[in-house]
Short mmCIF file of C-alpha atoms in Angstrom, two decimals:
data_model
loop_
_atom_site.label_atom_id
_atom_site.label_comp_id
_atom_site.label_asym_id
_atom_site.label_seq_id
_atom_site.Cartn_x
_atom_site.Cartn_y
_atom_site.Cartn_z
CA MET B 20 9.86 -15.24 15.48
CA PHE B 21 13.52 -16.53 16.20
CA ARG B 22 14.72 -18.33 14.69
CA SER B 23 15.86 -22.33 16.01
CA LEU B 24 11.84 -21.78 15.13
CA ARG B 25 12.61 -21.39 11.13
CA ARG B 26 14.39 -23.85 11.23
CA ALA B 27 11.61 -26.34 13.31
CA LEU B 28 8.19 -25.12 11.01
CA CYS B 29 10.87 -26.39 7.86
CA ALA B 30 10.67 -29.52 9.54
CA ALA B 31 7.03 -29.27 10.33
CA ALA B 32 6.26 -27.97 6.85
CA ALA B 33 6.70 -32.19 5.45
CA ALA B 34 -9.48 -3.71 21.39
CA LEU B 35 -11.08 -2.51 23.45
CA LEU B 36 -13.44 -0.42 23.36
CA LEU B 37 -13.80 0.85 26.67
CA PRO B 38 -13.95 4.36 27.51
CA LEU B 39 -10.95 6.10 29.28
CA ALA B 40 -12.00 7.48 32.25
CA GLY B 41 -10.28 11.41 32.48
CA VAL B 42 -8.69 10.34 29.46
CA GLN B 43 -9.17 12.72 26.22
CA THR B 44 -7.03 12.32 23.56
CA ALA B 45 -7.12 14.49 20.29
CA ALA B 46 -9.31 12.27 18.35
CA HIS B 47 -11.96 15.01 18.70
CA ALA B 48 -10.32 16.72 16.63
CA ASP B 49 -10.17 14.62 13.98
CA PRO B 50 -13.28 14.18 10.83
CA ALA B 51 -13.70 10.21 11.29
CA ALA B 52 -15.26 11.75 14.50
CA ALA B 53 -18.00 13.60 13.79
CA VAL B 54 -19.63 9.65 13.21
CA ASP B 55 -22.17 9.22 15.10
CA ARG B 56 -20.80 8.06 18.53
CA ALA B 57 -23.99 6.11 19.66
CA ALA B 58 -23.82 4.00 16.83
CA ALA B 59 -20.37 3.14 17.05
CA ALA B 60 -20.17 2.58 21.52
CA ALA B 61 -22.29 -0.35 20.20
CA ALA B 62 -20.48 -1.40 17.97
CA PRO B 63 -16.28 -1.44 19.31
CA GLY B 64 -13.96 -0.92 17.23
CA ALA B 65 -16.38 -0.89 13.94
CA GLY B 66 -15.04 0.82 10.99
CA TYR B 67 -11.09 2.11 9.48
CA TRP B 68 -8.22 2.44 12.20
CA HIS B 69 -5.99 5.56 12.64
CA THR B 70 -3.56 7.03 15.69
CA SER B 71 -3.77 9.42 18.06
CA GLY B 72 -1.10 9.45 20.29
CA ARG B 73 -0.34 6.53 21.84
CA GLN B 74 -3.53 4.93 21.28
CA ILE B 75 -5.23 3.71 17.80
CA LEU B 76 -8.85 4.48 17.51
CA ASN B 77 -11.83 3.75 14.87
CA ALA B 78 -13.98 5.48 13.00
CA ALA B 79 -15.91 6.97 15.41
CA GLY B 80 -12.53 8.39 17.64
CA GLN B 81 -12.53 5.79 20.67
CA PRO B 82 -9.44 4.42 21.05
CA VAL B 83 -9.53 0.06 20.53
CA ARG B 84 -7.11 -2.86 22.25
CA ILE B 85 -5.72 -5.46 19.57
CA ALA B 86 -5.34 -8.74 22.07
CA GLY B 87 -5.25 -11.71 19.25
CA ILE B 88 -2.67 -14.57 18.39
CA ASN B 89 -0.37 -15.30 15.33
CA TRP B 90 -1.46 -18.46 13.38
CA PHE B 91 1.95 -19.29 10.87
CA GLY B 92 1.68 -21.57 7.92
CA PHE B 93 1.13 -19.33 4.80
CA GLU B 94 5.14 -18.64 4.50
CA THR B 95 5.92 -21.67 4.93
CA ALA B 96 5.66 -24.56 1.77
CA ASN B 97 2.30 -25.21 3.23
CA TYR B 98 0.86 -21.63 1.39
CA THR B 99 -1.60 -22.22 4.29
CA PRO B 100 -1.75 -21.66 7.96
CA HIS B 101 -0.44 -25.13 9.69
CA GLY B 102 -2.72 -27.13 11.46
CA LEU B 103 -5.91 -28.02 7.81
CA TRP B 104 -3.57 -31.31 7.87
CA ALA B 105 -6.04 -31.86 11.65
CA ARG B 106 -9.52 -29.23 11.42
CA ASP B 107 -11.46 -27.26 9.71
CA TYR B 108 -9.76 -23.77 9.52
CA LYS B 109 -13.83 -22.04 10.58
CA SER B 110 -13.97 -24.33 13.83
CA MET B 111 -10.21 -23.01 14.36
CA ILE B 112 -11.15 -19.19 14.60
CA ASP B 113 -14.27 -19.37 16.38
CA GLN B 114 -12.73 -21.83 19.27
CA MET B 115 -9.25 -18.16 19.13
CA LYS B 116 -12.70 -15.69 20.16
CA SER B 117 -14.12 -17.88 22.41
CA LEU B 118 -10.19 -17.54 24.14
CA GLY B 119 -10.82 -13.87 23.37
CA TYR B 120 -8.75 -13.32 21.30
CA ASN B 121 -10.19 -10.34 18.63
CA THR B 122 -7.01 -10.51 15.98
CA ILE B 123 -4.82 -12.53 13.99
CA ARG B 124 -1.75 -12.28 12.40
CA LEU B 125 -1.33 -13.52 9.86
CA PRO B 126 2.22 -14.56 8.98
CA TYR B 127 2.41 -14.40 4.52
CA SER B 128 5.32 -14.49 1.84
CA ASP B 129 5.87 -13.51 -1.61
CA ASP B 130 5.67 -17.02 -2.83
CA LEU B 131 1.97 -16.77 -2.78
CA PHE B 132 2.03 -14.08 -5.54
CA LYS B 133 4.13 -17.27 -7.65
CA SER B 134 1.44 -18.78 -10.41
CA GLY B 135 3.04 -21.98 -9.38
CA THR B 136 2.40 -21.84 -5.81
CA VAL B 137 0.19 -24.43 -4.49
CA PRO B 138 -1.31 -24.74 -1.17
CA ASN B 139 -1.03 -28.52 0.54
CA SER B 140 -1.50 -30.56 3.41
CA ILE B 141 -5.00 -29.41 3.54
CA ASP B 142 -7.46 -32.20 5.82
CA PHE B 143 -10.90 -32.33 3.13
CA SER B 144 -11.92 -35.64 4.22
CA GLY B 145 -15.29 -34.88 6.59
CA GLY B 146 -16.25 -31.63 4.85
CA LYS B 147 -12.67 -29.92 6.79
CA ASN B 148 -12.43 -27.12 4.38
CA ALA B 149 -15.34 -28.25 2.03
CA ASP B 150 -15.50 -24.26 1.10
CA LEU B 151 -11.19 -24.31 0.11
CA GLN B 152 -10.76 -26.90 -1.95
CA GLY B 153 -8.80 -26.52 -5.16
CA LEU B 154 -8.55 -22.46 -4.21
CA GLY B 155 -4.67 -21.07 -4.58
CA SER B 156 -2.61 -18.98 -1.16
CA LEU B 157 -4.06 -16.16 -1.50
CA GLN B 158 -8.04 -17.32 -2.23
CA ILE B 159 -7.35 -18.73 1.08
CA MET B 160 -6.33 -15.64 2.71
CA ASP B 161 -9.47 -14.45 1.70
CA ARG B 162 -11.53 -17.01 3.28
CA ILE B 163 -10.66 -16.94 6.41
CA VAL B 164 -10.83 -12.90 6.50
CA ALA B 165 -14.09 -13.46 5.05
CA TYR B 166 -14.77 -15.97 8.00
CA ALA B 167 -12.62 -13.96 10.92
CA GLY B 168 -14.90 -10.85 9.68
CA GLN B 169 -17.81 -12.12 10.11
CA GLY B 170 -16.74 -13.96 14.03
CA GLY B 171 -16.16 -10.26 14.39
CA LEU B 172 -12.23 -11.60 14.55
CA LYS B 173 -9.64 -8.54 13.28
CA VAL B 174 -7.04 -9.01 10.71
CA VAL B 175 -2.73 -7.91 10.65
CA LEU B 176 0.01 -9.18 7.19
CA ASP B 177 2.72 -9.92 8.42
CA ARG B 178 5.28 -10.06 5.13
CA HIS B 179 6.89 -12.04 7.27
CA ARG B 180 9.35 -14.58 4.99
CA PRO B 181 10.40 -13.23 1.06
CA ASP B 182 9.64 -16.80 0.58
CA ALA B 183 9.37 -20.28 2.16
CA ALA B 184 13.26 -20.91 2.37
CA GLY B 185 13.32 -18.42 5.20
CA GLN B 186 13.91 -14.70 7.64
CA SER B 187 15.94 -12.48 6.07
CA PRO B 188 17.89 -10.16 7.51
CA LEU B 189 16.52 -7.64 5.06
CA TRP B 190 13.86 -6.66 3.76
CA TYR B 191 14.78 -7.94 -0.06
CA THR B 192 17.33 -10.22 -1.61
CA SER B 193 18.78 -11.14 -4.36
CA ALA B 194 15.78 -12.86 -5.79
CA VAL B 195 12.93 -10.42 -3.44
CA PRO B 196 14.30 -7.14 -4.53
CA GLU B 197 12.87 -4.44 -2.59
CA SER B 198 10.53 -3.56 -6.09
CA THR B 199 9.46 -6.69 -6.12
CA TRP B 200 7.88 -6.60 -2.01
CA ILE B 201 6.44 -3.12 -2.42
CA ALA B 202 4.63 -4.38 -5.76
CA ASN B 203 2.99 -7.42 -3.51
CA LEU B 204 2.79 -4.66 -0.55
CA LYS B 205 0.35 -3.20 -2.33
CA ALA B 206 -1.64 -6.05 -3.69
CA LEU B 207 -2.37 -7.20 -0.87
CA ALA B 208 -3.63 -3.36 0.25
CA THR B 209 -5.22 -3.16 -3.07
CA ARG B 210 -7.31 -6.49 -2.76
CA TYR B 211 -8.35 -6.21 0.23
CA GLN B 212 -9.42 -1.54 -0.30
CA GLY B 213 -12.86 -2.22 1.43
CA ASN B 214 -12.53 -4.87 3.98
CA SER B 215 -11.63 -3.41 7.43
CA THR B 216 -11.59 -6.79 9.14
CA VAL B 217 -7.96 -6.31 7.44
CA ILE B 218 -6.71 -2.61 9.56
CA GLY B 219 -2.54 -2.72 8.52
CA ILE B 220 0.22 -5.09 7.45
CA ASP B 221 3.97 -6.22 9.18
CA LEU B 222 6.33 -4.10 6.27
CA HIS B 223 9.03 -6.56 7.00
CA ASN B 224 9.11 -9.36 9.71
CA GLU B 225 11.76 -8.81 11.91
CA PRO B 226 14.92 -6.91 10.58
CA HIS B 227 18.70 -7.79 12.04
CA ASP B 228 21.85 -6.88 11.69
CA PRO B 229 22.92 -5.47 9.14
CA ALA B 230 19.35 -3.69 9.42
CA CYS B 231 20.27 -0.49 10.13
CA TRP B 232 18.20 3.12 11.51
CA GLY B 233 18.57 5.97 10.98
CA CYS B 234 22.33 5.13 9.31
CA GLY B 235 21.38 7.01 5.31
CA ASP B 236 22.48 3.90 3.59
CA THR B 237 18.78 3.35 1.58
CA THR B 238 20.48 -0.18 0.84
CA ARG B 239 20.67 -0.87 4.73
CA ASP B 240 18.11 1.78 6.24
CA TRP B 241 15.30 -0.18 7.05
CA ARG B 242 13.81 3.54 9.05
CA LEU B 243 13.86 4.27 5.44
CA ALA B 244 12.62 1.04 3.91
CA ALA B 245 9.80 1.30 5.96
CA GLN B 246 8.51 5.11 5.03
CA ARG B 247 8.71 3.95 1.34
CA ALA B 248 6.43 0.75 1.89
CA GLY B 249 4.97 2.57 4.24
CA ASN B 250 4.01 4.90 1.61
CA ALA B 251 2.87 2.49 -1.64
CA ILE B 252 0.27 1.24 0.87
CA LEU B 253 -1.13 4.58 1.92
CA SER B 254 -1.23 5.68 -2.07
CA VAL B 255 -3.79 2.74 -2.75
CA ASN B 256 -5.61 1.95 0.91
CA PRO B 257 -4.60 5.20 2.49
CA GLU B 258 -6.96 3.83 5.65
CA LEU B 259 -4.83 1.30 6.76
CA LEU B 260 -2.64 1.26 9.62
CA VAL B 261 1.23 0.32 9.13
CA PHE B 262 3.19 -1.64 11.43
CA VAL B 263 7.09 -0.90 11.66
CA GLU B 264 9.57 -3.45 13.11
CA GLY B 265 12.02 -2.85 15.14
CA VAL B 266 15.72 -3.65 14.03
CA GLN B 267 18.43 -5.66 15.33
CA THR B 268 20.79 -2.54 16.74
CA PHE B 269 21.17 0.53 17.38
CA ASN B 270 24.28 3.40 17.77
CA GLY B 271 25.91 0.04 19.06
CA VAL B 272 22.99 -1.13 21.55
CA SER B 273 21.61 -4.67 20.41
CA GLY B 274 18.58 -7.79 21.47
CA TRP B 275 15.56 -9.04 19.76
CA TRP B 276 16.04 -9.18 16.20
CA GLY B 277 12.31 -6.80 14.99
CA GLY B 278 12.25 -5.62 18.94
CA ASN B 279 15.54 -2.39 19.21
CA LEU B 280 12.73 0.49 18.26
CA MET B 281 15.53 2.86 19.95
CA GLY B 282 15.84 5.20 17.05
CA VAL B 283 12.22 5.91 17.04
CA ALA B 284 12.93 9.06 18.86
CA GLN B 285 15.72 10.75 16.85
CA TYR B 286 14.07 8.80 13.29
CA PRO B 287 10.34 8.39 13.37
CA VAL B 288 8.74 7.05 10.26
CA GLN B 289 7.22 9.67 8.46
CA LEU B 290 3.73 9.05 6.40
CA ASP B 291 2.03 10.69 3.67
CA VAL B 292 -1.30 10.13 5.26
CA PRO B 293 -0.85 11.47 8.72
CA ASN B 294 -1.84 8.46 12.15
CA ARG B 295 -0.88 5.16 9.92
CA VAL B 296 2.19 3.69 12.18
CA VAL B 297 2.16 2.34 14.88
CA TYR B 298 5.36 0.35 16.05
CA SER B 299 6.15 -3.55 16.67
CA ALA B 300 8.50 -4.78 18.96
CA HIS B 301 9.28 -8.84 19.19
CA ASP B 302 10.63 -10.32 22.62
CA TYR B 303 11.34 -13.42 23.95
CA ALA B 304 12.45 -15.44 26.27
CA THR B 305 14.95 -18.27 27.57
CA SER B 306 13.28 -20.84 25.75
CA VAL B 307 13.89 -19.41 22.00
CA ALA B 308 17.64 -17.54 22.94
CA GLN B 309 19.20 -15.71 25.79
CA GLN B 310 19.92 -12.79 26.53
CA SER B 311 22.19 -10.51 29.66
CA TRP B 312 18.77 -9.39 31.41
CA PHE B 313 17.80 -12.71 31.70
CA SER B 314 21.61 -13.28 34.63
CA ASP B 315 20.78 -10.01 36.14
CA PRO B 316 20.69 -10.55 40.08
CA SER B 317 17.84 -7.87 39.92
CA PHE B 318 15.59 -9.69 37.44
CA PRO B 319 12.67 -10.80 35.90
CA ALA B 320 12.96 -6.43 38.31
CA ASN B 321 14.77 -5.50 35.85
CA MET B 322 12.62 -5.84 32.90
CA PRO B 323 10.31 -3.02 32.21
CA GLY B 324 13.62 -0.81 32.66
CA ILE B 325 14.83 -2.73 30.01
CA TRP B 326 11.63 -2.68 27.67
CA ASP B 327 11.37 1.45 28.65
CA LYS B 328 14.74 1.24 26.64
CA TYR B 329 13.78 -0.56 23.91
CA TRP B 330 9.94 -0.13 23.13
CA GLY B 331 8.21 0.85 26.05
CA TYR B 332 9.10 4.72 25.83
CA ILE B 333 7.12 5.45 22.74
CA PHE B 334 4.09 3.81 24.32
CA LYS B 335 4.88 6.23 27.47
CA GLN B 336 5.83 9.50 25.99
CA ASN B 337 2.88 9.79 23.78
CA ILE B 338 4.94 9.11 20.18
CA ALA B 339 3.05 6.58 19.37
CA PRO B 340 1.51 3.19 19.96
CA VAL B 341 2.96 -0.06 20.36
CA TRP B 342 2.29 -3.24 19.45
CA VAL B 343 4.24 -6.74 20.76
CA GLY B 344 3.16 -8.20 17.70
CA GLU B 345 5.17 -11.25 19.14
CA PHE B 346 5.82 -13.39 22.16
CA GLY B 347 5.88 -16.05 23.61
CA THR B 348 8.30 -19.31 25.35
CA THR B 349 7.58 -23.36 26.86
CA LEU B 350 6.70 -22.04 30.02
CA GLN B 351 8.89 -24.39 30.75
CA SER B 352 11.46 -23.09 33.03
CA THR B 353 11.08 -20.84 36.51
CA ILE B 354 12.95 -17.37 34.72
CA ASP B 355 9.97 -17.89 31.39
CA GLN B 356 7.47 -17.96 33.88
CA LYS B 357 8.18 -15.30 35.65
CA TRP B 358 8.75 -13.79 32.56
CA LEU B 359 5.75 -13.93 31.50
CA ALA B 360 4.91 -11.96 34.37
CA ALA B 361 6.24 -9.36 33.30
CA LEU B 362 5.87 -8.04 30.40
CA VAL B 363 1.71 -8.74 30.88
CA SER B 364 1.63 -7.00 33.91
CA TYR B 365 3.55 -3.97 31.90
CA LEU B 366 1.91 -4.43 28.97
CA ARG B 367 -1.78 -3.07 31.39
CA PRO B 368 -4.43 -4.51 32.37
CA THR B 369 -7.56 -4.70 30.41
CA SER B 370 -9.60 -3.61 33.79
CA THR B 371 -6.94 -1.16 35.11
CA TYR B 372 -6.25 1.36 31.86
CA GLY B 373 -8.86 0.24 29.31
CA ALA B 374 -7.87 0.51 25.64
CA ASP B 375 -5.15 2.95 26.95
CA SER B 376 -2.71 -0.03 27.46
CA ILE B 377 -0.04 -1.67 24.56
CA SER B 378 -1.10 -4.36 22.07
CA TRP B 379 0.04 -7.65 21.64
CA THR B 380 -0.27 -10.45 19.62
CA PHE B 381 1.54 -13.67 21.15
CA TRP B 382 3.33 -16.00 19.39
CA SER B 383 1.50 -18.64 18.66
CA TRP B 384 -2.09 -19.89 18.03
CA ASN B 385 0.31 -22.98 16.55
CA PRO B 386 1.50 -25.66 18.82
CA ASN B 387 5.14 -26.38 16.30
CA SER B 388 6.88 -23.49 17.47
CA GLY B 389 10.18 -24.70 17.72
CA ASP B 390 11.15 -23.01 20.19
CA THR B 391 7.48 -21.47 22.62
CA GLY B 392 4.80 -24.30 21.39
CA GLY B 393 1.06 -22.88 20.60
CA ILE B 394 -2.15 -21.69 22.95
CA LEU B 395 -3.15 -25.05 21.14
CA LYS B 396 -0.70 -27.74 21.90
CA ASP B 397 -0.24 -31.11 20.04
CA ASP B 398 -3.32 -32.51 18.68
CA TRP B 399 -4.40 -29.47 17.27
CA THR B 400 -7.39 -28.96 19.11
CA THR B 401 -6.89 -28.84 22.63
CA VAL B 402 -5.78 -25.89 24.88
CA ASP B 403 -2.94 -24.81 26.62
CA THR B 404 -4.61 -23.62 29.41
CA VAL B 405 -1.82 -22.13 31.51
CA LYS B 406 -0.10 -20.78 28.78
CA ASP B 407 -3.42 -19.34 27.68
CA GLY B 408 -3.60 -17.87 31.40
CA TYR B 409 -0.86 -15.76 32.43
CA LEU B 410 -2.70 -14.18 29.19
CA ALA B 411 -6.50 -13.26 30.86
CA SER B 412 -5.95 -10.08 32.04
CA VAL B 413 -4.55 -8.15 28.30
CA LYS B 414 -6.71 -9.87 26.41
CA ALA B 415 -10.05 -7.30 25.17
CA PRO B 416 -13.63 -7.69 23.83
CA GLY B 417 -13.46 -8.19 20.34
CA PHE B 418 -15.17 -6.11 17.44
CA PRO B 419 -18.44 -5.59 15.75
CA SER B 420 -19.19 -8.93 12.93
CA GLY B 421 -20.62 -8.98 9.01
CA GLY B 422 -16.70 -8.57 7.62
CA GLY B 423 -16.03 -5.14 8.32
CA GLY B 424 -16.63 -3.58 5.08
CA PRO B 425 -17.84 0.07 4.44
CA GLY B 426 -21.10 -0.63 5.66
CA ASP B 427 -19.93 -1.02 8.96
CA PRO B 428 -21.35 0.98 12.28
CA GLY B 429 -18.68 4.55 12.21
CA ASP B 430 -17.17 3.87 9.22
CA PRO B 431 -17.35 6.93 7.11
CA GLY B 432 -18.12 4.72 4.01
CA ASP B 433 -21.67 4.39 5.14
CA PRO B 434 -22.59 7.34 3.20
CA GLY B 435 -26.40 6.40 4.37
CA GLY B 436 -26.48 5.56 7.71
CA GLY B 437 -27.76 2.20 7.29
CA ALA B 438 -27.33 1.51 4.21
CA ALA B 439 -25.48 -1.12 3.10
CA CYS B 440 -25.11 -4.05 0.69
CA THR B 441 -23.57 -7.97 -0.07
CA ALA B 442 -21.95 -9.35 -3.73
CA ALA B 443 -21.97 -12.63 -3.50
CA TYR B 444 -20.34 -14.11 -7.64
CA THR B 445 -20.68 -16.81 -9.68
CA VAL B 446 -18.56 -18.42 -12.03
CA GLY B 447 -21.80 -19.88 -14.20
CA SER B 448 -19.78 -21.58 -17.19
CA ASP B 449 -15.62 -21.73 -17.26
CA TRP B 450 -14.55 -23.53 -20.89
CA GLY B 451 -10.96 -22.82 -19.93
CA GLY B 452 -10.24 -19.09 -22.91
CA GLY B 453 -12.77 -17.76 -21.19
CA PHE B 454 -16.00 -17.28 -18.42
CA ASN B 455 -18.78 -15.90 -17.69
CA ALA B 456 -19.93 -14.97 -14.25
CA ASP B 457 -23.07 -13.39 -12.44
CA VAL B 458 -23.45 -10.97 -8.84
CA LYS B 459 -26.33 -10.43 -6.65
CA VAL B 460 -25.24 -7.68 -4.54
CA THR B 461 -28.03 -7.95 -1.42
CA ASN B 462 -28.79 -5.19 0.43
CA SER B 463 -28.46 -6.29 4.27
CA GLY B 464 -28.78 -2.61 5.63
CA THR B 465 -30.91 -0.72 7.52
CA THR B 466 -32.34 1.80 4.70
CA ALA B 467 -33.23 1.48 1.06
CA LEU B 468 -29.82 1.40 -1.73
CA LYS B 469 -29.77 3.79 -3.86
CA SER B 470 -26.09 2.84 -5.67
CA TRP B 471 -24.26 0.68 -5.46
CA LYS B 472 -20.25 -0.77 -5.78
CA VAL B 473 -19.41 -4.23 -6.44
CA THR B 474 -15.15 -4.44 -5.90
CA TRP B 475 -12.99 -7.65 -6.27
CA THR B 476 -9.28 -8.92 -7.23
CA TRP B 477 -8.30 -11.43 -9.42
CA PRO B 478 -5.86 -13.23 -8.82
CA GLY B 479 -4.52 -14.02 -12.03
CA ALA B 480 -4.41 -12.29 -15.27
CA GLN B 481 -8.50 -12.86 -15.80
CA LYS B 482 -10.37 -10.10 -17.57
CA VAL B 483 -13.57 -8.53 -18.42
CA THR B 484 -14.29 -8.49 -22.02
CA SER B 485 -18.34 -7.81 -21.98
CA MET B 486 -20.61 -6.35 -18.78
CA TRP B 487 -24.91 -6.04 -19.18
CA ASN B 488 -26.30 -4.72 -15.94
CA ALA B 489 -23.75 -2.76 -15.14
CA SER B 490 -20.68 -0.48 -15.49
CA TYR B 491 -16.94 -1.44 -15.53
CA THR B 492 -13.70 0.08 -14.45
CA GLN B 493 -10.95 -2.40 -14.49
CA SER B 494 -6.61 -1.32 -13.24
CA GLY B 495 -4.77 -4.42 -13.38
CA SER B 496 -6.09 -7.39 -11.15
CA THR B 497 -8.50 -5.31 -9.33
CA VAL B 498 -12.88 -4.66 -11.29
CA VAL B 499 -15.71 -2.10 -9.59
CA ALA B 500 -18.98 -2.20 -10.91
CA SER B 501 -21.14 -0.44 -10.66
CA ASN B 502 -24.39 -0.13 -11.43
CA ALA B 503 -26.82 0.32 -14.24
CA ASP B 504 -29.79 3.82 -13.60
CA HIS B 505 -32.05 0.92 -13.39
CA ASN B 506 -30.60 -1.85 -10.43
CA GLY B 507 -29.45 0.85 -8.82
CA ALA B 508 -32.17 1.30 -5.93
CA VAL B 509 -32.26 -1.66 -3.83
CA ALA B 510 -34.96 -2.84 -1.19
CA VAL B 511 -34.04 -3.64 1.61
CA GLY B 512 -33.80 -7.31 1.85
CA ALA B 513 -33.93 -7.24 -2.08
CA SER B 514 -31.68 -7.81 -4.17
CA ALA B 515 -30.64 -6.57 -8.40
CA SER B 516 -28.18 -8.73 -10.15
CA PHE B 517 -25.94 -8.20 -12.99
CA GLY B 518 -23.06 -10.24 -16.15
CA PHE B 519 -20.75 -9.85 -17.21
CA GLY B 520 -18.02 -12.32 -19.86
CA GLY B 521 -14.73 -12.53 -19.68
CA ALA B 522 -10.69 -14.92 -19.88
CA PRO B 523 -7.94 -16.52 -19.59
CA GLY B 524 -10.92 -18.52 -17.59
CA GLY B 525 -10.27 -21.18 -14.05
CA GLY B 526 -10.03 -18.68 -11.95
CA GLY B 527 -12.18 -19.48 -10.61
CA ALA B 528 -14.42 -17.25 -7.77
CA PRO B 529 -11.99 -13.98 -5.65
CA ALA B 530 -13.69 -12.94 -2.61
CA VAL B 531 -15.65 -9.88 -3.52
CA SER B 532 -16.79 -6.31 -0.92
CA CYS B 533 -19.81 -4.06 -1.81
CA THR B 534 -19.75 -0.39 -0.68
CA ALA B 535 -23.71 1.51 -0.82
CA THR B 536 -22.26 5.20 -2.81
#
């Protein structure tokens, strides 16, 4: 989001799956397309996603459309999504779903990875946000991802800022070097490995001057930095989409921060894993800042040509998918109203084009966005039905509920066709210097489990010291536990358990994922 908003935030802080008639894609050549089509048709958007030309495809090779909302706050000094001072997070997510948004973009800053970061301004009265009490910011993110997945929403994580103080033009600062940026991106990719609710990561929000695209200067060339970061993410979680925003200026032509993707034609982002890049543009109206095209006598008829020049050509020329990660306005001026109507039309109505359309996440859910306002009004409950109504034609159906784990229909991670499992992690005792915990594995699928593995990532320096009824490996803070010989087979609806000791204590219960192997 643009700059006056950032100042306002600091003050505030005290898919569709529709078959495409007549459209053939290259998806049928992808190995994921071998997954059972009937199961995927019943569960649009299931599993991890990939790209083919201008389309985003689900695990079965069928097109999906991101039609979502930005919910900010993790990137501010509250270190948690805003509005939790007014409402329970689950009621917010339920409302997003009820309005027809199928994806949440969650901005965050690298402060979330610092040991001294403590989330604040959360109301726990009357039972609100009860399961967030005592959690760190990344653990709160786990809960939001888990609940969003249960409701059939997907999540895109957005590295919005290097720290809560504000946006940076480049992907690094003196306090947060590139090495820290990449290490934290990899940590998130590892944290949500096996959980396809998190479909991808937006590498850095709104690079702008002096950032360049294709200039070859490794200290400024955002395209080269995006390749380094994207490959680092895919080295630990090759299933994720990599969302790459534009810059401000290319060959002397300037536009919105992060909104100029003109350089893609000559200098595309090339990653080691194919079919993972989605280009992201940001576009705003006069409530954010004036641009020359708003005063053109032909406005708003001139706008499609503007969008074509900066980013729309990528979609129209079938180069890659385009996702408008941010666009918004207060809607107070007639110009802004015409702009939003024109942009929504340019994104292509779902009823006409299905998922062969431009994806988007509107800015923002929050009403406390200083220069756009939000879908919610200032009471954090009432919907701005006028603003929300502008988006009706480009909304798209949600996705299968259940958390988006590797056992979902259509996900190649489900080798048994109906084998799936869930896991529950419980701390039995914690004495500071160490702790004991138990994990219960339940067969949530339709066929018997032959074997299973459970994965989690601790937010701190915890290590397993001993484990019983399972074997394990630990890499950094990530643990993978596999069944023992005697408890790998689990009947439908039945459970198996294992336990372990670890140190130091105080880590709480991390989010866990279970995979039928």
